[in-house]
XYZ file of C-alpha atoms in Angstrom:
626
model
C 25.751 13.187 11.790
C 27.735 16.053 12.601
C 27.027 20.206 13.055
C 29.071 23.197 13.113
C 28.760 24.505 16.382
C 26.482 27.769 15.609
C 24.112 24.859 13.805
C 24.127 23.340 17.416
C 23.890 26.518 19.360
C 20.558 26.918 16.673
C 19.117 23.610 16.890
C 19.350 24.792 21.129
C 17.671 27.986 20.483
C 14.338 26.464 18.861
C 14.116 23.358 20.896
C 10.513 23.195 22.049
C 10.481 22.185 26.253
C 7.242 20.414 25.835
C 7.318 18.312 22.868
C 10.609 17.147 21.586
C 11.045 18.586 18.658
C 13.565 20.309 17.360
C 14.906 22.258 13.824
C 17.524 21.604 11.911
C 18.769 22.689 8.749
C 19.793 19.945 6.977
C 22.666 21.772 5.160
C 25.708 19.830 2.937
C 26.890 18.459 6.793
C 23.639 16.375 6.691
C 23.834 13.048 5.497
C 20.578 11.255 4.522
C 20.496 7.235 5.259
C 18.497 6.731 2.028
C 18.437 8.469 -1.000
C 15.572 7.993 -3.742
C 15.109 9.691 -6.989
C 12.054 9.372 -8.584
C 12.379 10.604 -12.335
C 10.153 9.513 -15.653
C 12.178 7.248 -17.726
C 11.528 5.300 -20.494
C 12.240 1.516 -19.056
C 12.353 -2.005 -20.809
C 9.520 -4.221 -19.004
C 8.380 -7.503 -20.124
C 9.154 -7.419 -24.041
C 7.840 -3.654 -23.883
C 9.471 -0.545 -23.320
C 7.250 2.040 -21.318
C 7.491 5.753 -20.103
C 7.200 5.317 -16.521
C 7.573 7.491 -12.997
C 11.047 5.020 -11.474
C 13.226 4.935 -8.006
C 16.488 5.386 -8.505
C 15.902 4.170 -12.512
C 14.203 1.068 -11.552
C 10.835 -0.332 -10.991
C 10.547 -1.696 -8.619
C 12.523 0.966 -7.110
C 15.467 -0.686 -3.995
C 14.744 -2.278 -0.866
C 14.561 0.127 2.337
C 15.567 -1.950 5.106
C 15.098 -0.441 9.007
C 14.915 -0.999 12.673
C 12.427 -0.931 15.086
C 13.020 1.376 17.316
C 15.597 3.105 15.019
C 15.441 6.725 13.578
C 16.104 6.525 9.492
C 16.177 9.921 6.941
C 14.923 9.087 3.735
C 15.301 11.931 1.186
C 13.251 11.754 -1.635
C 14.107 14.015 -4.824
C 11.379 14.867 -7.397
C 13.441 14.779 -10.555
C 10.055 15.219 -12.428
C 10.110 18.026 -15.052
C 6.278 19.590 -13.672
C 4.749 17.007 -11.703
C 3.873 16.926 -7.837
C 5.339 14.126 -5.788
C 4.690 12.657 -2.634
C 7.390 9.652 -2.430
C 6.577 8.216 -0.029
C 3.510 7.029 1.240
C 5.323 3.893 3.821
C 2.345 1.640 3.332
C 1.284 0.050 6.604
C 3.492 2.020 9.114
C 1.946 4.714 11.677
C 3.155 7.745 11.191
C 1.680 9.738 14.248
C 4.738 11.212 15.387
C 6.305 12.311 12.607
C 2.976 14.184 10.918
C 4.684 15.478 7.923
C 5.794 11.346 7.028
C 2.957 9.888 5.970
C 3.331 11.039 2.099
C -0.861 11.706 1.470
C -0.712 14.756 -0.409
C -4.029 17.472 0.825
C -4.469 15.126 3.581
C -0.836 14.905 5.857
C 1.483 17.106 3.806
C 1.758 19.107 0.725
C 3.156 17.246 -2.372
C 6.620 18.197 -3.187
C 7.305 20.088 -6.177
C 9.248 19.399 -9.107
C 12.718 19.837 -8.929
C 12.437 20.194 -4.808
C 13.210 16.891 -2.513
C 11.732 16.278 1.042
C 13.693 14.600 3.533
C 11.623 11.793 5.694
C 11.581 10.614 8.840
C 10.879 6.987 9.669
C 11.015 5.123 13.518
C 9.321 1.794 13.393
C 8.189 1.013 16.768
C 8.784 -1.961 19.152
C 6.211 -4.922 17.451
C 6.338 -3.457 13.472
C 8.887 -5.660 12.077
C 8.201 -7.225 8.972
C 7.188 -6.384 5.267
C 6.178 -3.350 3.847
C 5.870 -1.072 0.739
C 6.657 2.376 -0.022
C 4.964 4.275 -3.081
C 3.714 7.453 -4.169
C 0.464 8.994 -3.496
C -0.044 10.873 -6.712
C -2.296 9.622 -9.286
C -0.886 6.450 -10.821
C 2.502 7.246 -9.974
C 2.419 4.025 -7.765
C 2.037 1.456 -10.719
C 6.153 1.446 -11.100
C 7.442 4.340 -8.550
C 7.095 1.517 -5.552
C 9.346 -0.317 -3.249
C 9.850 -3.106 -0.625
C 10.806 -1.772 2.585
C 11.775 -4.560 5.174
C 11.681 -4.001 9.045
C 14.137 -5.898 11.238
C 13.436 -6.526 14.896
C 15.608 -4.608 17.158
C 17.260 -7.133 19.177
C 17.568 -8.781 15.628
C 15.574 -12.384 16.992
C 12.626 -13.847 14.905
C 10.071 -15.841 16.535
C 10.426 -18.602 13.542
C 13.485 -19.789 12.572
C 15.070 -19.616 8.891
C 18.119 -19.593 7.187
C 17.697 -17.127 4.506
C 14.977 -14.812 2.486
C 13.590 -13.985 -0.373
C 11.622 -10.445 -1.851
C 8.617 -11.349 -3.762
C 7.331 -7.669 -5.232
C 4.544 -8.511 -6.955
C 3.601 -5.245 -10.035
C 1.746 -4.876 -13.120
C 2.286 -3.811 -16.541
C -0.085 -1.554 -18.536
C -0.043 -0.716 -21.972
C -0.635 2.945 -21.296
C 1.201 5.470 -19.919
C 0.306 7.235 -16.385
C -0.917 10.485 -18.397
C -3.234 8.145 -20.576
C -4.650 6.837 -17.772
C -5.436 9.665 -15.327
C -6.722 11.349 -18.918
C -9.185 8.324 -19.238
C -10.092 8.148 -15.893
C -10.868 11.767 -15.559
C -12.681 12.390 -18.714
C -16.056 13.636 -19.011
C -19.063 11.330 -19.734
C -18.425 11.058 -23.605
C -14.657 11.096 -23.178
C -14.334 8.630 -20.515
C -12.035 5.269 -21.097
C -11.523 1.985 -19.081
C -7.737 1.374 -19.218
C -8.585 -2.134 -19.032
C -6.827 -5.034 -17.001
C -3.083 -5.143 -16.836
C -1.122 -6.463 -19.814
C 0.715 -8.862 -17.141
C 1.589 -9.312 -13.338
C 5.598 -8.997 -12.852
C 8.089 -10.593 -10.461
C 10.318 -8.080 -9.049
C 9.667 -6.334 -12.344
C 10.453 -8.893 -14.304
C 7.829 -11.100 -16.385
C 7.432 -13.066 -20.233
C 5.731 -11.330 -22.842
C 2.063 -10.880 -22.643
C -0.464 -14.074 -23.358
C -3.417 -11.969 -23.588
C -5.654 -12.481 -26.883
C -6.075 -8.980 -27.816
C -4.018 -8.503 -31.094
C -3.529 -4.715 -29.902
C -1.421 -6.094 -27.361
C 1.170 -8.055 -29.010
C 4.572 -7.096 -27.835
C 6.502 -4.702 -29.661
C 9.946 -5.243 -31.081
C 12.575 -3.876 -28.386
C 16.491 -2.916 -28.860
C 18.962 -1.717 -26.715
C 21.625 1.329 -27.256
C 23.803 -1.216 -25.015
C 24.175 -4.393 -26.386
C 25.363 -5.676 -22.514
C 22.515 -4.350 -21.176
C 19.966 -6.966 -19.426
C 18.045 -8.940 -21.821
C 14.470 -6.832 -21.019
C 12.362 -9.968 -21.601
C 12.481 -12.749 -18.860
C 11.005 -14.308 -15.729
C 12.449 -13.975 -12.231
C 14.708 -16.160 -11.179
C 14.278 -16.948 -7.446
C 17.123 -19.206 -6.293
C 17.245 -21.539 -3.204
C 19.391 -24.084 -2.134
C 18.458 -27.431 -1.365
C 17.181 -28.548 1.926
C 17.048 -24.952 3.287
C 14.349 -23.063 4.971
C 13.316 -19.709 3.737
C 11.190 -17.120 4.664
C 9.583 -15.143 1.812
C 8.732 -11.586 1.438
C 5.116 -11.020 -0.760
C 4.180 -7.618 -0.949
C 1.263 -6.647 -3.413
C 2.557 -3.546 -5.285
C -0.516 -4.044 -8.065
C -2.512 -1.641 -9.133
C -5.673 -3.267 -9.780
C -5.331 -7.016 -9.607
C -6.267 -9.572 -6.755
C -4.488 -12.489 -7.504
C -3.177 -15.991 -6.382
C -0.045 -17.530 -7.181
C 1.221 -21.171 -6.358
C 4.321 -22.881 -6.826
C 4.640 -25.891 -8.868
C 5.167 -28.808 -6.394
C 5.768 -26.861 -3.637
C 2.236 -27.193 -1.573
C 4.347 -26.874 1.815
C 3.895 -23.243 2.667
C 3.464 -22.167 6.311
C 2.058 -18.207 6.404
C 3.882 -16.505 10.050
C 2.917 -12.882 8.860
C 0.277 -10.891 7.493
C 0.408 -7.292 6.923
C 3.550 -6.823 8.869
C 2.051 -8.905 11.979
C 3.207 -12.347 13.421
C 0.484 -14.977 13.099
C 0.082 -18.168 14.411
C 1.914 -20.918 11.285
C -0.796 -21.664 8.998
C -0.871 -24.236 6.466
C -1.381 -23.324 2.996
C -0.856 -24.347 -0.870
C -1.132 -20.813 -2.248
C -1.593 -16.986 -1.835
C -4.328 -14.955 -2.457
C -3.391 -11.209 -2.242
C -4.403 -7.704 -3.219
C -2.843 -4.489 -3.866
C -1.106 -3.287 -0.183
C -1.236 -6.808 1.229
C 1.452 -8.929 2.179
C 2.126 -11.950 3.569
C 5.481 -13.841 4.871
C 5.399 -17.243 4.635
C 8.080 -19.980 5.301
C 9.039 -22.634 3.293
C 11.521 -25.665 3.343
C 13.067 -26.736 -0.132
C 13.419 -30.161 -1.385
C 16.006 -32.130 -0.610
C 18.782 -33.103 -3.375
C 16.882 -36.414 -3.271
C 13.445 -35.124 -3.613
C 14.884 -33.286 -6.741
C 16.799 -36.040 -8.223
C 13.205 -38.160 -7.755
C 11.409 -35.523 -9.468
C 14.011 -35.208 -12.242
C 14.146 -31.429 -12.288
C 15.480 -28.757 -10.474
C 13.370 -25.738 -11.656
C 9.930 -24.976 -11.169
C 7.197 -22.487 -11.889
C 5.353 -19.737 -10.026
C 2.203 -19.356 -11.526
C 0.499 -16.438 -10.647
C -3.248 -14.971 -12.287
C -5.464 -12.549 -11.317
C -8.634 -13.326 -9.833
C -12.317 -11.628 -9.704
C -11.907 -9.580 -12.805
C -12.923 -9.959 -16.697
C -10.088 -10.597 -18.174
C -7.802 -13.370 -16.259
C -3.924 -13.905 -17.769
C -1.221 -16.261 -16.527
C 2.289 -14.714 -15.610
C 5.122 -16.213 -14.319
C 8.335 -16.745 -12.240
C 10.981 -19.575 -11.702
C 12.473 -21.135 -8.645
C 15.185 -22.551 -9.353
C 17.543 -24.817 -7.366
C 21.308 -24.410 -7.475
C 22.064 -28.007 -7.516
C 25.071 -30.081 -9.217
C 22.367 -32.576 -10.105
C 23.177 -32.290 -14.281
C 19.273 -31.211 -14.843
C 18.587 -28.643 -17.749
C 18.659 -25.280 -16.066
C 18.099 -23.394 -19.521
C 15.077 -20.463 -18.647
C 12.471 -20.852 -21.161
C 12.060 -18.338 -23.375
C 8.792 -18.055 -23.340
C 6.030 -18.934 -21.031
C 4.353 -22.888 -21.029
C 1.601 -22.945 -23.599
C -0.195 -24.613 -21.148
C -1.026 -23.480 -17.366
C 1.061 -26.445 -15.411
C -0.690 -25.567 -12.425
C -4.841 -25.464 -11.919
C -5.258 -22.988 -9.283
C -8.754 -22.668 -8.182
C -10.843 -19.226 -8.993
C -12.744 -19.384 -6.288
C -10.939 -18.410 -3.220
C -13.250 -15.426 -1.462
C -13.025 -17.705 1.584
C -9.477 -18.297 2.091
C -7.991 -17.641 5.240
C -10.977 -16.257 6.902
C -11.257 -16.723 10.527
C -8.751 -18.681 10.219
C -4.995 -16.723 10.727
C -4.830 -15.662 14.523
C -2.116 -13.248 16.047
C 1.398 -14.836 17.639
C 1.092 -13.143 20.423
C -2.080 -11.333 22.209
C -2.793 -8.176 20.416
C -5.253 -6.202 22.901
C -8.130 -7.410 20.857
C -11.310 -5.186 22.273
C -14.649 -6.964 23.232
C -17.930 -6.088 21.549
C -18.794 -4.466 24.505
C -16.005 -1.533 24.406
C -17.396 -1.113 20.810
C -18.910 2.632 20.770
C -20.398 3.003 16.932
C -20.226 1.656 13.989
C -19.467 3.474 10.568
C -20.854 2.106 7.184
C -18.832 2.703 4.273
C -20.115 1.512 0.776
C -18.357 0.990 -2.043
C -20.457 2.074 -5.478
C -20.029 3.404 -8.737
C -21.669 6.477 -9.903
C -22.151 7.641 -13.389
C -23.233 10.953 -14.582
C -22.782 13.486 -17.146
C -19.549 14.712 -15.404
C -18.444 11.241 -15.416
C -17.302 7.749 -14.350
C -16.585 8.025 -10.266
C -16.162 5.478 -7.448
C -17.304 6.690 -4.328
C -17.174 5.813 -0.665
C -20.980 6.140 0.578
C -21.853 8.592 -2.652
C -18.994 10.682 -1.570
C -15.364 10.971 -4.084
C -11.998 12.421 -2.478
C -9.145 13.344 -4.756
C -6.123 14.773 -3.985
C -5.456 17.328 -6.897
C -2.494 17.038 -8.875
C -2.294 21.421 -9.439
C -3.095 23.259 -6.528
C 0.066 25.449 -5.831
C -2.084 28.044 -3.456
C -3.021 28.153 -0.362
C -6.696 29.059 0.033
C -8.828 27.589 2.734
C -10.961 24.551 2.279
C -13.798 25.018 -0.828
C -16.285 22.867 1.251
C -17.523 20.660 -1.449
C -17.702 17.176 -1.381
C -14.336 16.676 -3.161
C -11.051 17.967 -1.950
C -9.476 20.791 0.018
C -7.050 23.541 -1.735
C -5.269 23.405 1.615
C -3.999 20.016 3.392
C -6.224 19.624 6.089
C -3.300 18.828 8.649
C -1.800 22.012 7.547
C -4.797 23.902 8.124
C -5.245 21.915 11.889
C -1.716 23.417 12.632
C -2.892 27.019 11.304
C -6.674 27.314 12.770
C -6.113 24.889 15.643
C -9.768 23.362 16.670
C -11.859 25.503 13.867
C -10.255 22.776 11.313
C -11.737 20.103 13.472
C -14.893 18.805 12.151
C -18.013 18.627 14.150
C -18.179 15.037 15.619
C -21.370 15.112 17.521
C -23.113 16.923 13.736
C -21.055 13.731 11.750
C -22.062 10.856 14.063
C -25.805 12.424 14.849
C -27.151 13.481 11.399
C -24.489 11.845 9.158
C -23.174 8.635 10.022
C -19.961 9.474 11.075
C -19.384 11.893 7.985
C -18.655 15.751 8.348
C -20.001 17.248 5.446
C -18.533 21.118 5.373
C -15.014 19.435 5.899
C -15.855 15.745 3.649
C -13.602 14.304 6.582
C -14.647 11.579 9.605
C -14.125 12.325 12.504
C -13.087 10.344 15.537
C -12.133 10.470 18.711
C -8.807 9.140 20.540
C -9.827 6.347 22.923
C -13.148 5.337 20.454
C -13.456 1.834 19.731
C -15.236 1.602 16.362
C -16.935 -1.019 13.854
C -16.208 0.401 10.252
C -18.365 -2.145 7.679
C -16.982 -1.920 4.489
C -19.790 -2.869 1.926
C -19.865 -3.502 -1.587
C -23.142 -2.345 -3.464
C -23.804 -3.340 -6.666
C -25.613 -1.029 -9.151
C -26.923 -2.975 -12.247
C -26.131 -3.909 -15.430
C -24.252 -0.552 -16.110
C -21.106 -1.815 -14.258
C -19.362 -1.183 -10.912
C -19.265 -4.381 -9.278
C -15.903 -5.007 -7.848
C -13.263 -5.967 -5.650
C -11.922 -3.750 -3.456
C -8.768 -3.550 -0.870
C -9.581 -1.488 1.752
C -6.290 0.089 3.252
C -6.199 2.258 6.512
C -3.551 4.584 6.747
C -2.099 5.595 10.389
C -2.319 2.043 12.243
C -3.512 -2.008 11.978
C -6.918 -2.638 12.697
C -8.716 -6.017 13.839
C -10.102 -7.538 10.853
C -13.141 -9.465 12.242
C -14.226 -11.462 9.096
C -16.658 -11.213 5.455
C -18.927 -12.500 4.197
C -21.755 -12.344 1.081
C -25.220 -10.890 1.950
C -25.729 -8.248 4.406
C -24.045 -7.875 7.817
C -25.396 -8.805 10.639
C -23.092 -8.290 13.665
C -24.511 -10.554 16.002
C -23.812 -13.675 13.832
C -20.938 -12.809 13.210
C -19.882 -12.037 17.001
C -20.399 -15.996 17.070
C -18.216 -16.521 14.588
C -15.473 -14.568 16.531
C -15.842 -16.615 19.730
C -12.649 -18.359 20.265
C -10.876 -16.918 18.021
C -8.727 -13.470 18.126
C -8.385 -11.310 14.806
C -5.259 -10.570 13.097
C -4.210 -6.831 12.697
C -4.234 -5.580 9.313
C -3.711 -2.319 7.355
C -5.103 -3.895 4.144
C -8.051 -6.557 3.744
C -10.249 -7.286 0.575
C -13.494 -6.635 -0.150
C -15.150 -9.492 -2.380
C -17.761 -9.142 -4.766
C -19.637 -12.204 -4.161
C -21.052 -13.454 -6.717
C -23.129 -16.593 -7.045
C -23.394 -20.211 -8.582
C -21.880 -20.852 -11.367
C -21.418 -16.887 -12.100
C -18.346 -16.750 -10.151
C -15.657 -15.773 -12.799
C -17.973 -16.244 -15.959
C -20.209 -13.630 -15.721
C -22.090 -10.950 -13.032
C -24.638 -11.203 -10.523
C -25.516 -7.713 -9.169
C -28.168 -8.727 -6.514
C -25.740 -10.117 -4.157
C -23.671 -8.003 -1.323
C -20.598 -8.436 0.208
C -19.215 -6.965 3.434
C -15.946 -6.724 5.553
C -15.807 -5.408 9.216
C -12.343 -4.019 10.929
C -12.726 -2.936 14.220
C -10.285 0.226 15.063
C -8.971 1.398 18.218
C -8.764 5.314 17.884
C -5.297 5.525 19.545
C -2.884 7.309 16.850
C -4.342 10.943 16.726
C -3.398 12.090 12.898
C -5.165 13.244 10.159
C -5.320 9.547 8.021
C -6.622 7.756 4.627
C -9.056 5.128 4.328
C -9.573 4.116 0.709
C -9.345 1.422 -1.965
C -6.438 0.665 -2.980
C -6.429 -0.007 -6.385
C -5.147 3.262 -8.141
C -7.617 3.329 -10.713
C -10.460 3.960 -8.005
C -8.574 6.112 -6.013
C -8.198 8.445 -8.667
C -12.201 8.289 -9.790
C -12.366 9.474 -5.791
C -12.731 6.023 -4.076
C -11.082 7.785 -0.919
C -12.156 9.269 2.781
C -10.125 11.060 5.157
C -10.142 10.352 8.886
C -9.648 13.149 11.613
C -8.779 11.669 14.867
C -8.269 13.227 17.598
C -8.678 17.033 18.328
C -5.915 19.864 17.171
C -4.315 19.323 20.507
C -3.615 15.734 20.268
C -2.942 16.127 16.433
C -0.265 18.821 16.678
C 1.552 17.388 20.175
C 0.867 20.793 21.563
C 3.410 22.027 18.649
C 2.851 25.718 17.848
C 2.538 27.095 14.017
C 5.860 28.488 14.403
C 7.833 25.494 14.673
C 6.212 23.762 11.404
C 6.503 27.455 9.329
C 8.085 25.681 6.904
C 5.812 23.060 6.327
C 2.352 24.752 5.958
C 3.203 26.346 2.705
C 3.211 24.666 -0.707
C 7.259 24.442 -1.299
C 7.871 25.838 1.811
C 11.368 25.964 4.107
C 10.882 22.434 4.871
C 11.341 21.757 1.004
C 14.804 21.342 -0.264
C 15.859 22.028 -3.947
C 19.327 22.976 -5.709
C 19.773 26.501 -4.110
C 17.962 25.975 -0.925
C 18.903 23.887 2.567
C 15.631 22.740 3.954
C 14.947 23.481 8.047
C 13.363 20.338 8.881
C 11.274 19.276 11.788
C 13.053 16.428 14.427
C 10.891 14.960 16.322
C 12.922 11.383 17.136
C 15.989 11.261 19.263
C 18.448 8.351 18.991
């Protein structure tokens, strides 16, 4: 990137002695490595044609690819006519640096405004290489304004071998648009609507026309202005060669739905990565994932022999949701460029009958079982220093339909365009609280010793938790059931601002001491997503409900990233009904770097300097050198 020499002579003037960090305007000399727009467009999906929030005029918006250790610019545009934006949240990378990066709207950063673009910077760091998503933060923005972002290793050696790869971006389709659904979801008690289970799960945003029985969603009739244009109903076609090892990408970019796929006659899969971490090979004949998850597994193809013995050369990816009412069957192909004479015609439509069984129950799958490559610091019980509870329950009232972490909802808020201080109720702040950390320095910390004494870890006046760099805590995610009324489900539990150990679940209630015996000889995998079953018993398990039973996950979290950070379900629908909390760590000191208010002027206002649009440069924040 070049500068005019009075840019340098600027960029000299401001630069801070004690952090780093220095401005720059990023003026028509500034190149961005990525560009994404992110505009509302009516797109053919699946035999439908929906209005939906797109990347660059596709969902799944294109593949970010970086380097550890490498500075990248990502400038996002919000193209949108009145909507906020924050694209993007980069799912599962720490952002602790770089503060203004993380994309969580009223918790990092404000959300950028229509018509303005923000330009992001992204350093992986030595040991995150692997698979990752990007997506907006903003109400169900997220359900086709998502990404895959791949992380390459900077000497550019894996620790498994392979020739090639393969992107796996797993989405859904539902029959209403985004406004529909944040309407529904927000409604008042007599207004509120369930927007019900997605229509279908797509490959790479492709997928057949939906199988579901309900008449109301039988696809409608779709033409194209351009008769060359891509045929908009259709499977993915993943292609392989022969006698080839691949590694393949999964990344859960679903809204709602856990879900298992497996691939017809392919039982041979080997899992080396989970959430962006190396693991130990593990065997496996499918993959059971939930929104924010992902998993890398390696896989060797048949051999021209083994194909000409099976008499085929094509073969399904069956893939269904699991754990919720309704459960359809999408698909993919992977098909084998071969010279072998088999019939390579795609179906046009979906088999009328599943060719694979996959089992429903899975809850246990995987559990103590995936270990880390390498040693990943793993801390003893003994360095443990608390543990935080955080229960996942439903809560209906005449206001209406919320899902709430311990009783308490967190939104961000789609229309705040001022800047007045927090409203202290247990909902969400008019300001960002890391912008008001950078303005009021330790009065915007909450009270940690009032939180962990009297609250369990919760702050009420700033509805935050605090922590403190160094801490070593339990969090136990639990999900409560509340009766026959509803709110019994599965949740993925995603941590924003680091990995943390995921030490296990179970049904019942938790009792840390058994399951300290579990953990004995055996190290936990860092993770930045996990799920949360709903355990239910006997022959209930996907038939019906049983309420009386619990469920529980544990993480174990090394405070060591100092940044104002999410901790929330990750299905959309519940984070917008307020299934969110916000994490503090650290104190204003460690937050900010020691950074001063008037170095980050233009970030602490809602479209401030640090926000670009058509008539203004932005003066952005460095805090990488390469």
């Amino acid at each position: 990137m070049f500068f005019s020499f009075s840019a340098l002579c600027y960029i000299l003037s401001v630069l801070p002695s004690a952090t780093g960090l220095r401005q720059v305007r990023h003026d028509a000399n500034f190149q961005p490595d990525y560009v994404l727009r992110v505009t509302e467009q009516t797109i053919a999906v699946a035999c439908r044609t929906r209005l939906s929030a797109v990347v660059n005029g596709t969902s799944p918006g294109p593949p970010i690819y970086l380097k550890e250790n490498q500075t990248t610019w990502i400038r996002v545009y919000n193209d949108f006519a009145s909507e906020n934006l924050t694209m993007k949240h980069w799912h599962g990378l720490s952002q602790s640096v770089a503060p203004w990066s993380d994309g969580t709207p009223q918790a990092s950063q404000w959300p950028i405004k229509a018509q303005h673009f923000f330009d992001y910077e992204i350093r992986p760091q030595i040991g995150e290489a692997g698979s990752y998503l990007y997506h907006s933060h903003v109400a169900f923005q997220a359900v086709s304004a998502a990404g895959p972002i791949i992380i390459e290793e900077v000497d550019g050696q894996h620790p498994y071998d392979y020739d090639d790869e393969k992107i796996i971006f797993l989405s859904e389709l539902f029959n209403l648009t985004d406004a529909s659904v944040n309407k529904m979801l927000t409604a008042p008690y007599e207004d509120f609507g369930w927007p019900g289970d997605a229509e279908s799960i797509l490959v790479n945003g492709k997928g057949y026309a939906s199988l579901l029985p309900d008449e109301t969603l039988t696809p409608r009739p779709w033409s194209s202005p351009d008769p060359s244009a891509e045929k908009p109903c259709g499977p993915e076609i993943i292609e392989v060669e022969p006698d080839t090892i691949y590694r393949f990408r999964t990344i859960g970019g679903v809204a709602l739905s856990p879900l298992v796929f497996q691939l017809q006659d392919h039982d041979n899969l080997t899992i080396i990565s989970a959430d962006a971490r190396y693991t130990q090979p593990a065997s496996t004949d499918l993959i059971q994932m939930g929104a924010g998850q992902r998993y890398d597994f390696i896989i060797h193809t048949k051999t021209e022999e083994e194909l000409r013995s099976l008499g085929r050369s094509m073969f399904w990816m069956q893939i269904e949701p699991r754990y919720r009412d309704i459960n359809s069957t999408s698909y993919a192909i992977l098909s084998y460029k071969t010279d072998l004479g088999f019939n390579s015609t795609v179906p046009s439509s979906a088999p009328p009958e599943t060719p694979i069984d996959i089992p429903f129950n899975n809850q246990y799958w995987m559990e103590y079982t995936l270990q880390p490559l390498q040693p990943n610091g793993f801390p003893s019980a003994k360095q443990v220093t608390r543990q935080v509870f955080l229960a996942s329950s439903q809560l209906i009232s005449k206001s209406g339909f919320s899902w709430t972490v311990s009783n308490r909802t967190w939104t961000e808020n789609n229309e705040h365009e001022d800047d007045t201080p927090y409203n202290n109720t247990n909902s969400t702040p008019n300001t960002p609280y890391l912008v008001d950390i950078y303005r009021r320095g330790e009065a915007a910390i909450p009270d940690y010793n009032k939180a962990v004494q009297e609250y369990g870890g919760w702050d009420p006046d700033f509805n935050v938790y605090p922590a403190k760099v160094g801490e070593v805590v339990d969090i136990i995610l639990i999900n409560e059931p509340n009766g026959i009324a509803g709110g019994f489900d599965a949740h993925p539990w995603h941590i924003h601002g680091d990995h943390v150990y995921d030490l296990g679940s179970g049904p019942g209630t938790y009792n840390a001491t058994e399951n300290e015996e579990k953990l004995t000889g055996y190290n936990p995998i860092q993770r930045d997503t996990s799920l949360l079953f709903k355990y239910v018993l006997g022959n209930d398990i996907g038939t019906g409900h049983d309420y009386t039973s619990q469920g529980w996950r544990a993480w174990r979290v090394k405070i060591q990233n100092p940044g104002v950070w999410m901790v929330h379900c990750h299905i959309l629908q519940h984070m917008i009904m307020g299934m969110q909390s916000v994490w503090v760590m650290g104190n204003a000191s460690e937050i900010t770097h020691g950074t001063t208010p008037d170095l980050v002027q233009g970030y602490l206002t809602y479209g401030g300097d640090a926000y670009g649009n058509s008539t203004h440069n932005p003066l952005v924040n460095h805090y990488y050198e390469d």
